[in-house]
Structures are given as C-alpha cells and as structure tokens.
Coordinates of C-alpha atoms in Angstrom, one line a residue:
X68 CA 48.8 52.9 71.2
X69 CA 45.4 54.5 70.3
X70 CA 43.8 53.2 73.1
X71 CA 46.4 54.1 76.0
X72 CA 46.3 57.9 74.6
X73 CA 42.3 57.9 74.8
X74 CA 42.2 56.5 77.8
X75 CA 45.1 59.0 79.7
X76 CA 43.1 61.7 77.5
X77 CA 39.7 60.4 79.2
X78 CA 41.6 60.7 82.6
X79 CA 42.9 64.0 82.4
X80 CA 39.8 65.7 80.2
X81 CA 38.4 66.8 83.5
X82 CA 42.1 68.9 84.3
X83 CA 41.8 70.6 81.7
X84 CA 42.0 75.0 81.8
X85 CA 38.9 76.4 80.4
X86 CA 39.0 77.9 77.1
X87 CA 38.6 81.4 76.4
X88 CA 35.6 82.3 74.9
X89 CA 35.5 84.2 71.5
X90 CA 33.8 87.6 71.4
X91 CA 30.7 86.9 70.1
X92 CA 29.8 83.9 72.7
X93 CA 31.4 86.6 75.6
X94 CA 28.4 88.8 74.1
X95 CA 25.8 86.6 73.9
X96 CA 26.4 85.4 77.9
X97 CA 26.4 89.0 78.8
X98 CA 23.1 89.7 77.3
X99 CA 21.5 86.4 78.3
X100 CA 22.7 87.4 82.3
X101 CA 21.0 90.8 81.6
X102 CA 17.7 89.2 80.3
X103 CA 17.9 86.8 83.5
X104 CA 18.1 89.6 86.2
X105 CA 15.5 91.4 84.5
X106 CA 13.3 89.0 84.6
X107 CA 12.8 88.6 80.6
X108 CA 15.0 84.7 80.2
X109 CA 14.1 81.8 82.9
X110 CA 17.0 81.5 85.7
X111 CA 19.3 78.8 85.8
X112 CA 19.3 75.8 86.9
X113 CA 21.8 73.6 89.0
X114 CA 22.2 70.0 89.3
X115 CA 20.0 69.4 92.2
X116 CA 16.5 71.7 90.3
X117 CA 17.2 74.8 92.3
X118 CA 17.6 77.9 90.3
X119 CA 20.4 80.3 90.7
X120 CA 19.6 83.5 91.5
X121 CA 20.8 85.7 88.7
X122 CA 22.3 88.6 90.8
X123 CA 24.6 86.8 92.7
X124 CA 28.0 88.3 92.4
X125 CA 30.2 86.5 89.4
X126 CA 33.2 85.4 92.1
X127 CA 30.8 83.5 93.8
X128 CA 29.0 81.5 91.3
X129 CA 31.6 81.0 89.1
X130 CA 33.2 77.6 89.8
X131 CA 36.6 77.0 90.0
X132 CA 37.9 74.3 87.1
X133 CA 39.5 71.7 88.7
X134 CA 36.1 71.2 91.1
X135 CA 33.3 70.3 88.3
X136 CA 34.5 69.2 85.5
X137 CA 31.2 69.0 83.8
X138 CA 31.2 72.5 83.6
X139 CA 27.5 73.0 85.2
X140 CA 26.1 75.8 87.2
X141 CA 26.1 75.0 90.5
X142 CA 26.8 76.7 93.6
X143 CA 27.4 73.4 95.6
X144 CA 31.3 74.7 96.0
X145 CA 29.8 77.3 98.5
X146 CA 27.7 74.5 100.4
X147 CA 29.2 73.7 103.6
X148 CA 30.5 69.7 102.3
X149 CA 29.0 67.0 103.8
X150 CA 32.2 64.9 104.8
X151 CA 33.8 67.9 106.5
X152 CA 30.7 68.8 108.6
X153 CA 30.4 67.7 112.7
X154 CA 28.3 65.1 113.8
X155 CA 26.4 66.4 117.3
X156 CA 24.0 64.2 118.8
X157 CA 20.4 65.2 118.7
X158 CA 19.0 67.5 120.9
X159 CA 16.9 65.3 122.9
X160 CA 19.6 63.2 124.4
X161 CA 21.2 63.6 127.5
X162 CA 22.5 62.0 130.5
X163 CA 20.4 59.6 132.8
X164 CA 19.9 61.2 135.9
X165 CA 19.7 59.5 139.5
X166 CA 22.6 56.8 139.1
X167 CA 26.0 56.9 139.6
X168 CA 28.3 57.2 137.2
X169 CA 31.7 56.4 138.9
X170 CA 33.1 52.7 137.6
X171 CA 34.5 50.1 140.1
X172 CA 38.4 49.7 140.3
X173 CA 37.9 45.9 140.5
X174 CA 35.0 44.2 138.7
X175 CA 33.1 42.3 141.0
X176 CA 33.9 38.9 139.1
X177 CA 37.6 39.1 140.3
X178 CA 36.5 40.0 144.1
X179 CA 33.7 37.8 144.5
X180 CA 32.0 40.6 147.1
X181 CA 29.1 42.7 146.6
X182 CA 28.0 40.8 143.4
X183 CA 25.4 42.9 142.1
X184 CA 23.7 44.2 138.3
X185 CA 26.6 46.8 136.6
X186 CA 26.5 50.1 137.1
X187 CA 25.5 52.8 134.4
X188 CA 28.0 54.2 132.6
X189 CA 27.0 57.3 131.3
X190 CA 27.2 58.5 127.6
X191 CA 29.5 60.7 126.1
X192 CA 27.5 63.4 124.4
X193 CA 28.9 65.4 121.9
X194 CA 26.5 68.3 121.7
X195 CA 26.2 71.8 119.1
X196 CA 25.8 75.3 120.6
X197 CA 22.1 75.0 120.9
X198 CA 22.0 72.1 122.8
X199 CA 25.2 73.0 125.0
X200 CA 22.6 76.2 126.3
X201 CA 19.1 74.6 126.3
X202 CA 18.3 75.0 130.0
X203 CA 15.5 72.6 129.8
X204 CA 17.5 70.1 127.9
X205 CA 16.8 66.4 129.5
X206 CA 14.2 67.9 131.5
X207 CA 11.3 65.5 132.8
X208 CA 7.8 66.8 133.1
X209 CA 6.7 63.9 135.7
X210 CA 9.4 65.7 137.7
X211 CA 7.9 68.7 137.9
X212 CA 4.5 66.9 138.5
X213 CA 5.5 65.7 141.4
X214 CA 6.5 68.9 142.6
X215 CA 3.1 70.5 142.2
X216 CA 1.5 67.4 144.4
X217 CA 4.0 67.9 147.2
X218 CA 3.5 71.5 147.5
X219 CA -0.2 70.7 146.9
X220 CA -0.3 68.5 150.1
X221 CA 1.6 70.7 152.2
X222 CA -0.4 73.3 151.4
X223 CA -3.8 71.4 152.1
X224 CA -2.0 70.7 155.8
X225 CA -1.1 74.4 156.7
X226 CA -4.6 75.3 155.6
X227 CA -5.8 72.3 158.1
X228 CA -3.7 72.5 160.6
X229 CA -4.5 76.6 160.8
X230 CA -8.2 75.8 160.6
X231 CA -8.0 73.5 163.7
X232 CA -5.8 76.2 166.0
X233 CA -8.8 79.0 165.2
X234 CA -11.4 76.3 166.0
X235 CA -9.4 75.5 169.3
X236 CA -8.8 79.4 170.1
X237 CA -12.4 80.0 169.7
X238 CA -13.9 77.7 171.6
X239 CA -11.2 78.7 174.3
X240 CA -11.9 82.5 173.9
X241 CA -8.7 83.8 173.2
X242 CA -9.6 85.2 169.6
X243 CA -10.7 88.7 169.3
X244 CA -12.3 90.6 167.1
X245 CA -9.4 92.8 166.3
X246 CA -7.3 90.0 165.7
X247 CA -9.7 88.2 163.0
X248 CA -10.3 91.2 161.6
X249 CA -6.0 91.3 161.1
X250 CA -5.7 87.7 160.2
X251 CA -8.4 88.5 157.3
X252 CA -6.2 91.6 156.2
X253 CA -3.1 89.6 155.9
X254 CA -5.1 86.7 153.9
X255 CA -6.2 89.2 151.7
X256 CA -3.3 90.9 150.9
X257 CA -1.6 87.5 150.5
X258 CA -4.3 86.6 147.9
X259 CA -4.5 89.5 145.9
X260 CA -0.8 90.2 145.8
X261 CA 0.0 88.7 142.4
X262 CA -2.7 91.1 140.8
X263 CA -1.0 94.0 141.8
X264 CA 0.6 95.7 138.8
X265 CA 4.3 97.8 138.9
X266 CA 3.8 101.1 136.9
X267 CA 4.8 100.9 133.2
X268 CA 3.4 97.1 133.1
X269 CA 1.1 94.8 132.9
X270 CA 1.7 91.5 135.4
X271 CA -0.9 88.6 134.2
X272 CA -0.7 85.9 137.3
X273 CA -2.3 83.2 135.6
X274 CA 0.4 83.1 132.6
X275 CA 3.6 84.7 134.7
X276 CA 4.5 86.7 132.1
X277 CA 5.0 90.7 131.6
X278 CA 3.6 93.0 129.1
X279 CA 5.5 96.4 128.5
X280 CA 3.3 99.5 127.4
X281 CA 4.8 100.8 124.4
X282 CA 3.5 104.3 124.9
X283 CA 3.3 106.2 127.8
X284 CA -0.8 106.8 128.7
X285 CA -0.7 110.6 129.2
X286 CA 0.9 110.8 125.6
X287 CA -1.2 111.1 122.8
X288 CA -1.7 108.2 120.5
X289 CA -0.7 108.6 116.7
X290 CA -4.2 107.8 115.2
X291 CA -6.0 110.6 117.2
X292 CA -3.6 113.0 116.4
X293 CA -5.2 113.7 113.2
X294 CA -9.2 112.2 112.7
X295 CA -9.6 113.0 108.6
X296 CA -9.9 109.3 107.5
X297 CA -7.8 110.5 104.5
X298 CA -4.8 111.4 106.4
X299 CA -1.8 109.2 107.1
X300 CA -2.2 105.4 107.7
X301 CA -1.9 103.9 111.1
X302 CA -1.0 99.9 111.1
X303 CA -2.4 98.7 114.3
X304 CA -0.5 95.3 114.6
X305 CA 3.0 97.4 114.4
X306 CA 1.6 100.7 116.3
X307 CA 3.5 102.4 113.1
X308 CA 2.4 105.7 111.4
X309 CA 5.0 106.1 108.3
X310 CA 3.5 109.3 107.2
X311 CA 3.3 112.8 108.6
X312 CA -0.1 113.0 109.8
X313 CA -0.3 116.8 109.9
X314 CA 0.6 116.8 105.5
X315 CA -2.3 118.4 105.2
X316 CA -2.9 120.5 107.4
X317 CA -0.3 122.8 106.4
X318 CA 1.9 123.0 109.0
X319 CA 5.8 122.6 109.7
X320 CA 7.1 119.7 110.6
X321 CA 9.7 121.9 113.2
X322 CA 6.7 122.5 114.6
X323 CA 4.6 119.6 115.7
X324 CA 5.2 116.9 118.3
X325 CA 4.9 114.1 116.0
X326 CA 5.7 114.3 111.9
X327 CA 5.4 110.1 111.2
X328 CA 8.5 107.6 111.8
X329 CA 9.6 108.3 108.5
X330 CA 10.7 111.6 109.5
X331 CA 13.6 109.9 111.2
X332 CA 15.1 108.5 108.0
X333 CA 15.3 111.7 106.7
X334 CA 17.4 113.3 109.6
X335 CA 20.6 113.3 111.0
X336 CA 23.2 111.7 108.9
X337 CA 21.1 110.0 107.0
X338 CA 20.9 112.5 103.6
X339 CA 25.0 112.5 104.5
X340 CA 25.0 108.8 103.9
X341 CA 23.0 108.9 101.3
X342 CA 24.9 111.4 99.3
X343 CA 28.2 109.5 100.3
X344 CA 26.4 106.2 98.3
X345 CA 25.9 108.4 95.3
X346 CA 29.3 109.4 95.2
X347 CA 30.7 105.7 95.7
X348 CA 28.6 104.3 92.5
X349 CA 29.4 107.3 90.7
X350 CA 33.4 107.0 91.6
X351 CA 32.8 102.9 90.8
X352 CA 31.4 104.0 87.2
X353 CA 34.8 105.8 86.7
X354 CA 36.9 103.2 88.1
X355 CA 37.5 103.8 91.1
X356 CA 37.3 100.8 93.6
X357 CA 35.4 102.2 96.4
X358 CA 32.7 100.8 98.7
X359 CA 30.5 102.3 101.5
X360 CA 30.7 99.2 103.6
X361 CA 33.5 97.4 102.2
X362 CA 36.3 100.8 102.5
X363 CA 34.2 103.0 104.8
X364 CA 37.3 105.3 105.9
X365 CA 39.1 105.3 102.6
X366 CA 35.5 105.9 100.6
X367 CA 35.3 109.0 103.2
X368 CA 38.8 110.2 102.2
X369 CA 37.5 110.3 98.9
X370 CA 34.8 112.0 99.2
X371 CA 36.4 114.9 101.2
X372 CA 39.5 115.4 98.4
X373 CA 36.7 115.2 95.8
X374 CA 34.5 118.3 97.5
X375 CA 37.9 120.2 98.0
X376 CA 39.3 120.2 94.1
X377 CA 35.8 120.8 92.9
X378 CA 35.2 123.9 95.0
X379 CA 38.8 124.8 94.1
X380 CA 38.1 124.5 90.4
X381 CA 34.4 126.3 90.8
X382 CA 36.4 129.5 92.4
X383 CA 39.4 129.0 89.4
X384 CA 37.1 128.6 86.6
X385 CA 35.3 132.0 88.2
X386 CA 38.2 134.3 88.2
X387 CA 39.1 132.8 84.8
X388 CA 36.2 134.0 83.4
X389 CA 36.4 137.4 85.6
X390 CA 39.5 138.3 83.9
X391 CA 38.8 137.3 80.6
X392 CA 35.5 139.2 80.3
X393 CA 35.7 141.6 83.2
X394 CA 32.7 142.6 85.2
X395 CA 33.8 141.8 89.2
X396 CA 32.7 145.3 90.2
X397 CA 29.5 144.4 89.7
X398 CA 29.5 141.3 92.1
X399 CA 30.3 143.6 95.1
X400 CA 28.7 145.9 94.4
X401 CA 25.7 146.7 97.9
X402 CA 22.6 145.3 97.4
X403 CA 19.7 147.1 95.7
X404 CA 18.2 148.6 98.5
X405 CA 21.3 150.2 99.5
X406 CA 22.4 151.9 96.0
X407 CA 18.8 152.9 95.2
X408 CA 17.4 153.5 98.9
X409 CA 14.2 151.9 98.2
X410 CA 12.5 148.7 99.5
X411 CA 9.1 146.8 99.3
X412 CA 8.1 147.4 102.8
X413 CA 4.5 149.4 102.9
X414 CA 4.7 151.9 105.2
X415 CA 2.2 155.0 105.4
X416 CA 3.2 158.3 106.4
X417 CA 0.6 161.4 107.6
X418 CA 1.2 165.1 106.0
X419 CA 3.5 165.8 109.1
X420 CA 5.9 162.4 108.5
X421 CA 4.8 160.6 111.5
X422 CA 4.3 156.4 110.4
X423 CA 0.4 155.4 110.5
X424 CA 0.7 152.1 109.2
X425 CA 4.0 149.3 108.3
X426 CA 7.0 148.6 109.9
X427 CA 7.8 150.8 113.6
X428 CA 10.9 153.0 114.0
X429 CA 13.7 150.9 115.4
X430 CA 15.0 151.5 119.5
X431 CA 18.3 153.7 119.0
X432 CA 20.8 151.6 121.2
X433 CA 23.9 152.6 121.8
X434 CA 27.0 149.8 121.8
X435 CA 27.3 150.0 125.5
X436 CA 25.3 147.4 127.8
X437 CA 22.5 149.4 129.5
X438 CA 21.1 148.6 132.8
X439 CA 23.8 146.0 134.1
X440 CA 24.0 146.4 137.9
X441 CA 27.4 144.6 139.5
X442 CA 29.0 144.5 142.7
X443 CA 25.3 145.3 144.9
X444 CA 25.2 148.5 143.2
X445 CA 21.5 149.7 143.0
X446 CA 22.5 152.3 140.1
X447 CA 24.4 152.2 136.8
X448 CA 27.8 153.6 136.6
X449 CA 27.1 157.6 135.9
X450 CA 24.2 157.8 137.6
X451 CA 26.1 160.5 139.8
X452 CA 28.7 163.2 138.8
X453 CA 30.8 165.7 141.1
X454 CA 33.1 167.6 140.8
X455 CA 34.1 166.8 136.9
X456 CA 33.5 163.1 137.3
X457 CA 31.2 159.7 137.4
X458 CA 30.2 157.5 140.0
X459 CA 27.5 155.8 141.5
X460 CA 24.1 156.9 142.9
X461 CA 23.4 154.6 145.5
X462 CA 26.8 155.0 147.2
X463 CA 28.7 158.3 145.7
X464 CA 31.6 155.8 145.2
X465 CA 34.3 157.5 142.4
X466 CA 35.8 154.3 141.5
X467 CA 34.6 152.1 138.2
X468 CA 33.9 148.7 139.1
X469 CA 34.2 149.1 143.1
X470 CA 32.0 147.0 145.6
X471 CA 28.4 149.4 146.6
X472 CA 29.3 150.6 150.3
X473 CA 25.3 151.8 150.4
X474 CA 24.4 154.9 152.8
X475 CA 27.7 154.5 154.9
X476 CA 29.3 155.5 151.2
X477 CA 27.0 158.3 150.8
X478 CA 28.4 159.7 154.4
X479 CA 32.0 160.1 153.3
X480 CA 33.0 162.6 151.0
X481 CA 34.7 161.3 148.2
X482 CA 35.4 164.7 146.4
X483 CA 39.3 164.4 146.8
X484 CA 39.3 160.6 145.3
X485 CA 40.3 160.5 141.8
X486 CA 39.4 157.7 139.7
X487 CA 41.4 154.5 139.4
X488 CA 40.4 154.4 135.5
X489 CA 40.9 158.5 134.8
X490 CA 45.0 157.7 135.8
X491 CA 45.7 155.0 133.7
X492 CA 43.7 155.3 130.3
X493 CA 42.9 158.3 128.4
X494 CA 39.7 159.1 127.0
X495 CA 38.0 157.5 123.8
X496 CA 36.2 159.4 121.5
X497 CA 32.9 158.3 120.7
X498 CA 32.3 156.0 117.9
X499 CA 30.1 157.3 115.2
X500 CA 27.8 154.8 114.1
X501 CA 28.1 153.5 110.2
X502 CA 25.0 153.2 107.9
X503 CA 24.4 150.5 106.6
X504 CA 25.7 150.8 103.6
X505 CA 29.2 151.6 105.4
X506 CA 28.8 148.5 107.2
X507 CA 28.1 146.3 104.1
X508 CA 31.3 146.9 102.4
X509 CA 33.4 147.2 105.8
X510 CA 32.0 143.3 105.3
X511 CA 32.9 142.9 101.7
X512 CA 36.5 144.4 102.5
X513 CA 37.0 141.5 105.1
X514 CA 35.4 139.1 103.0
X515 CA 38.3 140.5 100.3
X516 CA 41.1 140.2 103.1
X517 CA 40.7 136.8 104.4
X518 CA 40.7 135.5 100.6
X519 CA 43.8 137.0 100.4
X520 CA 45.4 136.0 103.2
X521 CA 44.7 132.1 102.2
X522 CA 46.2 132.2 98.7
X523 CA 48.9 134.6 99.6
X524 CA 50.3 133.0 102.8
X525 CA 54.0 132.7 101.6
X526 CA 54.5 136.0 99.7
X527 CA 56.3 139.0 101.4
X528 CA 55.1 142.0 102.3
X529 CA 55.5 145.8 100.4
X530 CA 58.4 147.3 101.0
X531 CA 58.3 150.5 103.3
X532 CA 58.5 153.1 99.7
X533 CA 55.5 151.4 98.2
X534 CA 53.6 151.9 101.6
X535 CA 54.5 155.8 101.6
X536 CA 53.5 155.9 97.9
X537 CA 50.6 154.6 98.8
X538 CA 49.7 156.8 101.2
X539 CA 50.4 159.8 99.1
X540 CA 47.9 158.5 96.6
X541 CA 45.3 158.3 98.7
X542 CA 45.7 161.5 100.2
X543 CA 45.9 162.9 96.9
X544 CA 42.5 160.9 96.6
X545 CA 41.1 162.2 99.6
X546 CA 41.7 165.6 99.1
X547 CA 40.2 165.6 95.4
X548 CA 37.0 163.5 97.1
X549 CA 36.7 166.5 99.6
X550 CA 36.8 169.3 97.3
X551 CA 33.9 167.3 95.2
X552 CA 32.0 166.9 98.8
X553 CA 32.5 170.9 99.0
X554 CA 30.7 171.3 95.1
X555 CA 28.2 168.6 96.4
X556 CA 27.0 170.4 99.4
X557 CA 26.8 174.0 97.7
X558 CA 24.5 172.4 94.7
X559 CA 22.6 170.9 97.3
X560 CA 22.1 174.2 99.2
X561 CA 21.5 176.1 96.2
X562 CA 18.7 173.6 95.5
X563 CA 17.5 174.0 98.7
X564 CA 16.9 177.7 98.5
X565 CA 14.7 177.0 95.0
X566 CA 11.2 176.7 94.6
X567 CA 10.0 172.8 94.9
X568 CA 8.4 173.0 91.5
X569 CA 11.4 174.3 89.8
X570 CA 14.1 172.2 91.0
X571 CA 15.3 169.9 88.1
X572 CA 15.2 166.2 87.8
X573 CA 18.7 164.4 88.7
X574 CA 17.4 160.6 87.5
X575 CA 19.7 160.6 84.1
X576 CA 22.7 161.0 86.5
X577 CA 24.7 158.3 87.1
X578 CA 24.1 155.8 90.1
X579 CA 27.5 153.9 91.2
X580 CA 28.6 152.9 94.4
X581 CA 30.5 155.3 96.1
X582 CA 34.7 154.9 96.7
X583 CA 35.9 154.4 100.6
X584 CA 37.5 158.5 99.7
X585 CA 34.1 159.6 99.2
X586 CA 32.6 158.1 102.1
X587 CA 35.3 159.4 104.1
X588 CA 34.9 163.3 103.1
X589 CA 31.5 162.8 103.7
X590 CA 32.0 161.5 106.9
X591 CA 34.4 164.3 107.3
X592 CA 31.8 167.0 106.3
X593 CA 28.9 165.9 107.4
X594 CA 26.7 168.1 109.7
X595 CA 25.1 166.1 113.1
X596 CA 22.1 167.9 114.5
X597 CA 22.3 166.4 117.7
X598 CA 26.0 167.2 118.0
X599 CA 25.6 170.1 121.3
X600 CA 28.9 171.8 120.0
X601 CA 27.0 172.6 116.2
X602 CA 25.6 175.9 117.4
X603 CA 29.2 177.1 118.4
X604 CA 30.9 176.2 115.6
X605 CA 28.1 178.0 113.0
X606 CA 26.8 174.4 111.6

C-alpha cells in the first residue's frame, strides 16, 4: 500500500502547483535579480551553459509549471521546438535540368516498343523562403563558360571576316579616306563607351557595378568646414560629423549651413517624444499602465488631460492665493518704463534737444496705406481736390476706386460729379493715436475679457437697471476725474510761470497707474499743437 502511494506520488510530483514563497525568500530573489542586472552576482545559468540575461522581462522567463518540472531556469519554452519545426531541403538542391520529366502512360515492359533506359523523374523539392527566391539557385558555372567561348568565337569571326572585306575594298579602291576616318570614329566610340560615366555616378566596366556620390561636388565637405584640429570629429569610413563644427567659433546654429548630424536629433518632434517618454515612466511609477510604443494613442490622451488639469490647477491655486492675500493690482500694473517714463537706452542730446548719439526718432506713419497705386492710376487718391472734394491727379476722376481714364479724363470736366462714396457714408473723424501706455492696458483689458468670457460662458447677462447704474457711476467718475484734470493743469501752469530754480520737488508724491476716468479727461483736455483749429479756439 506504501508502495502504490509513492509510486502515484512519484508520477504526479511533476503536476504539482508551485508553492508560494514566504516573504523573506520573495526578498532575497528580488535582491539577488537586482545584484544580477547590475552586474554585482554572476547571471544564470540554463540547462544547456548559456546564461540568462538578467533583464529579460519576468513573463518571459518565467516557465509555466506543468512544462519543467525540475523547476530550472531555462528559456527553452520560448525556443522554436524541434518536433514542430519544417523540414526544407537544402539550399543547393534543385531539379536536373535538360531531361524530361513527363512519365510514360504504359511502361515499356507491357508494350514491348521503344525499349529504352527509364526516364528521370524529377524530385519533389520542398524548399524555405530563401531558396524559393535565390535566382541563381541550381545554377551551373560550366554553363555560363560555354557562353563566354561561343560569343568569344563569334566575335573572333566578325573581327575576321571584317578584316578581309577592308583588305578586299582596298586593293579594289573603293575605300576612302573619309570613310576610314568614320569607321575609326565608330570603333572608337564603340570601345570607349563603357567608360563613359552618367552624372551623379561612378560606372566601373571591368566590375559592372555603380558607385553613388554621397555628396554633391560643388558642396562643401564637412571636415573643411572647420580646419582647428580640436574641433568636431569627422569619421571617414561613415562620412559622419556628430558634432557642430562651428561650437567654437561662437556662432548660431540658425545660422550656419551645417551644425553636425546630431542637430537632427534634437529637432522636430524629437524633444516632444522625449518629453512624452518622461511622462509615460513617470505615469508607470504611479500606476498607470501606459506605454509609448505599446498604447501610443491612449499614452497621447494622457498626456493632453494631464497638461490641461495642471494648467487648470496652476491658474486655481493663483487666484486662491490672490484672494487670500490680495495684491492683483500689482500684476497688471504697465511695465516700468511706462509708470516711471525712463529706460536704459543711451541717447545724447545737444543744448538745443536735437539727438547726437543712440537710438533715431521713429517715422510718424499714419494707419492708412501710403503710396498704393490701383486701377493704372499714376497718383494716390487725393492727390487732386476741386471744388470741395478728392480725386485723382493723373486723370481728375471724382470717384474712389474708379479705373485711371489718363489725359482723355483730364479733358472732361468732372466738376458736376459727386462722389459715389460722399452719398452713402458719412464722414469719420480722425482717430487720435494712443500712447503707449493707453495701448498697454487697452491689451490688458482684452487680456481681462477673453478670461472672462471662457469661465463665464453660461451665466446671463446684467439686467438693463444695473447697466444705467452703471453708467451713472461712471459719469459721476468722469466728471470728478475732469475737475482733478482742471486742478492739474492750473498747478502745472502756475509752475510754469515760476523760476526753474524755485520750483519744488514732486518725487515724495505718489506714483500709481492712472484709472481709464483719468486718462479719458486727459484725453478730453489735452491741448494738440498741430491741431490747425487751436489758434481759433484760444488753446
């Protein structure tokens, strides 16, 4: 009874589950595979002496338990198995050629006519992908031999024969000199055709075969772009610079021909890719099962969700902190230069103000295009005026935008011709142009608005009282900012009319940026020089 349950024991011992390993063995195997792939404990070994390489993933070198039951590493499981492998024949068989390979209906023994030695029957070849494709496969050399001697001897008797015929036409007479001179020509072009090379190769006759440049010849080659012996390697067996060969000569990569083939690697979506690596091994650390190659689109996904909450909790955790401790004023506030009117460009100015030296007084342009000629017209629209309005020069023609008529235009009077664009639009006034500090927080106001708009999409608008309160306010506003303009300007003029040494200083005032109501009274009362209407109106 003993026996019978050792020996169905010894039978099934190989079926058995593996056991689970306690914590301190799990440990120990997890330190010893770290000591293996740094290089620190030998590798192990499988049943045939190889060793393992230690960095091969766990589901692959793991073996399955009803496979080895000896419980060795191995990686034989992942083998392709002997027994399940096809047998091809070897690459040097192939049929015989020259015989016929067609069987008789009627073996010649039953007939008893045209008794002669069985026929070949050819072999069945079962043959892999290589040998399927291999054109010279059952190719005989003697074969092609014999080709060479045949063409060899018929070219020997077209060189005899030919040499007879000129023999036979000299001593007859009929040969010029012209026409040696042509037969030579033609022998000589025949002879020294295979030397001629195509452009962009290199033909070599004797060995048939064609070399490619790898460089165009006009170009210039990468180890004389830069002679310092210290400079970038060139390897001359891969025509391969790595390095940028112009490192130290200081100058921008942006703008040289040539900055090394490494360059490449560091362009286009390269840094993208890179970046997208970092944040799959960083999202694998966390648990998420991502991989670049394995879940390219889904890794992708990732990424893009991942940038979007973190800039959405950058811009919460900001305006947390703005209205816990205050201070957004000062973060739109104009720049510097702006508040303080003072830069670090050197300029030098004579006695009377005109610049000697730094930066040149900018072209006033206006917001129009200047100098556009359309429609043939030789002039700009208002080179002409009559009669209380514009045309053009070069044809007297009233209308905006017409075709240029030339001197037959200049002929007719168009005095009684009103404008197409003076009945259907009114005048504009002119635009005043804003300082810069104007236009910096017309910016920031935008800036302000299209925040706005983006978080506060579903909400309704004001309702029309709050809009009219509104309103009032900032008339209220505007009418207090213009009676401070009014103070402002009479200070000003009464420090004016003071003696230069006896003006006081104004630096412990305080400097803030100004409200939109202040820069709209002084808009409002500001005096233009250049405005032709200032001498009526006592400015």
């Amino acid at each position: 009874m003993t026996e019978q349950t050792t020996t169905s024991s010894e039978g099934i011992v190989g079926l058995d589950e593996p056991k689970k390993m306690t914590r301190e063995d799990w440990r120990k195997k997890k330190e010893l595979e770290e000591q293996r792939k740094l290089g620190n404990a030998p590798a192990e070994v499988d049943e045939e002496g190889k060793d393992i390489n230690p960095h091969i993933p766990q589901y692959i070198s793991s073996v399955p338990w009803y496979i080895d039951p000896s419980k060795r590493p191995t990686l034989k499981h992942q083998r392709p198995q002997d027994e399940r492998q096809k047998q091809f024949n070897a690459i040097g068989e192939w049929y015989k050629r020259g015989v016929q390979d067609r069987p008789r209906k009627v073996g010649a023994r039953f007939t008893g006519t045209s008794i002669a030695p069985d026929e070949h029957f050819q072999v069945e070849l079962d043959l892999d992908y290589d040998g399927k494709r291999d054109r010279w496969n059952g190719y005989d050399p003697e074969e092609h031999q014999r080709i060479v001697e045949e063409y060899a001897k018929v070219d020997l008797a077209k060189r005899t024969l030919k040499a007879h015929r000129l023999q036979d036409e000299l001593a007859s007479g009929k040969l010029d000199q012209t026409e040696r001179e042509h037969n030579s020509e033609d022998e000589d072009e025949d002879k020294y055709a295979d030397d001629i090379d195509m452009p962009g190769q290199n033909f070599d006759s004797k060995r048939r075969i064609t070399v490619r440049n790898l460089r165009i010849r006009e170009d210039t080659a990468k180890y004389l772009r830069n002679l310092d012996p210290n400079s970038a390697y060139y390897d001359p067996k891969t025509r391969s610079m790595r390095e940028n060969p112009y490192s130290n000569a200081g100058k921008n990569p942006d703008e040289v021909g040539y900055a090394g083939d490494n360059f490449v690697r560091y362009t286009g979506d390269t840094i993208t890719m890179a970046q997208t690596q970092l944040f799959a091994w960083e999202a694998y650390e966390r648990g998420s099962e991502v991989h670049l190659q394995a879940d390219p689109t889904k890794l992708e996904l990732l990424h893009n969700s991942f940038k979007v909450k973190k800039e959405d909790f950058k811009e919460k955790q900001g305006d947390s902190i703005l209205k816990k401790y205050g201070g957004e004023e000062h973060l739109n506030a104009p720049p510097r230069e702006l508040l303080l009117a003072q830069t670090e460009d050197y300029v030098e100015y004579s006695r009377h103000g005109a610049v000697l030296k730094g930066l040149e007084k900018a072209v006033a342009r206006s917001k129009y295009e200047e100098d556009v000629l359309i429609n043939n017209h030789t002039c700009i629209w208002g080179s002409y005026w009559k009669d209380g309005y514009w045309g053009y020069k070069c044809c007297h023609s009233m209308v905006k935008q017409s075709y240029c008529t030339g001197e037959t235009g200049v002929g007719i009077n168009n005095s009684d011709c009103v404008p197409f664009e003076e009945s259907l639009t009114e005048p504009q006034e002119e635009e005043v142009p804003k300082s810069l500090l104007e236009m910096h927080r017309d910016k920031m106001v935008k800036e302000k608005k299209k925040k706005k708009n983006k978080k506060n999409k579903n909400k309704k608008h004001t309702s029309d009282s709050s809009d009219s309160e509104s309103e009032e306010k900032k008339k209220e506003k505007l009418k207090k900012a213009l009676e401070a303009e009014d103070k402002r300007v009479k200070q000003v003029d009464a420090l004016l009319q003071l003696d230069e040494r006896k003006r006081p200083y104004n630096s412990l005032g305080q400097v803030k940026a100004p409200s939109e109501e202040e820069m709209e009274a002084f808009r409002m009362k500001r005096c233009r020089p250049d405005d032709p209407m200032a001498s009526f109106l006592g400015q």
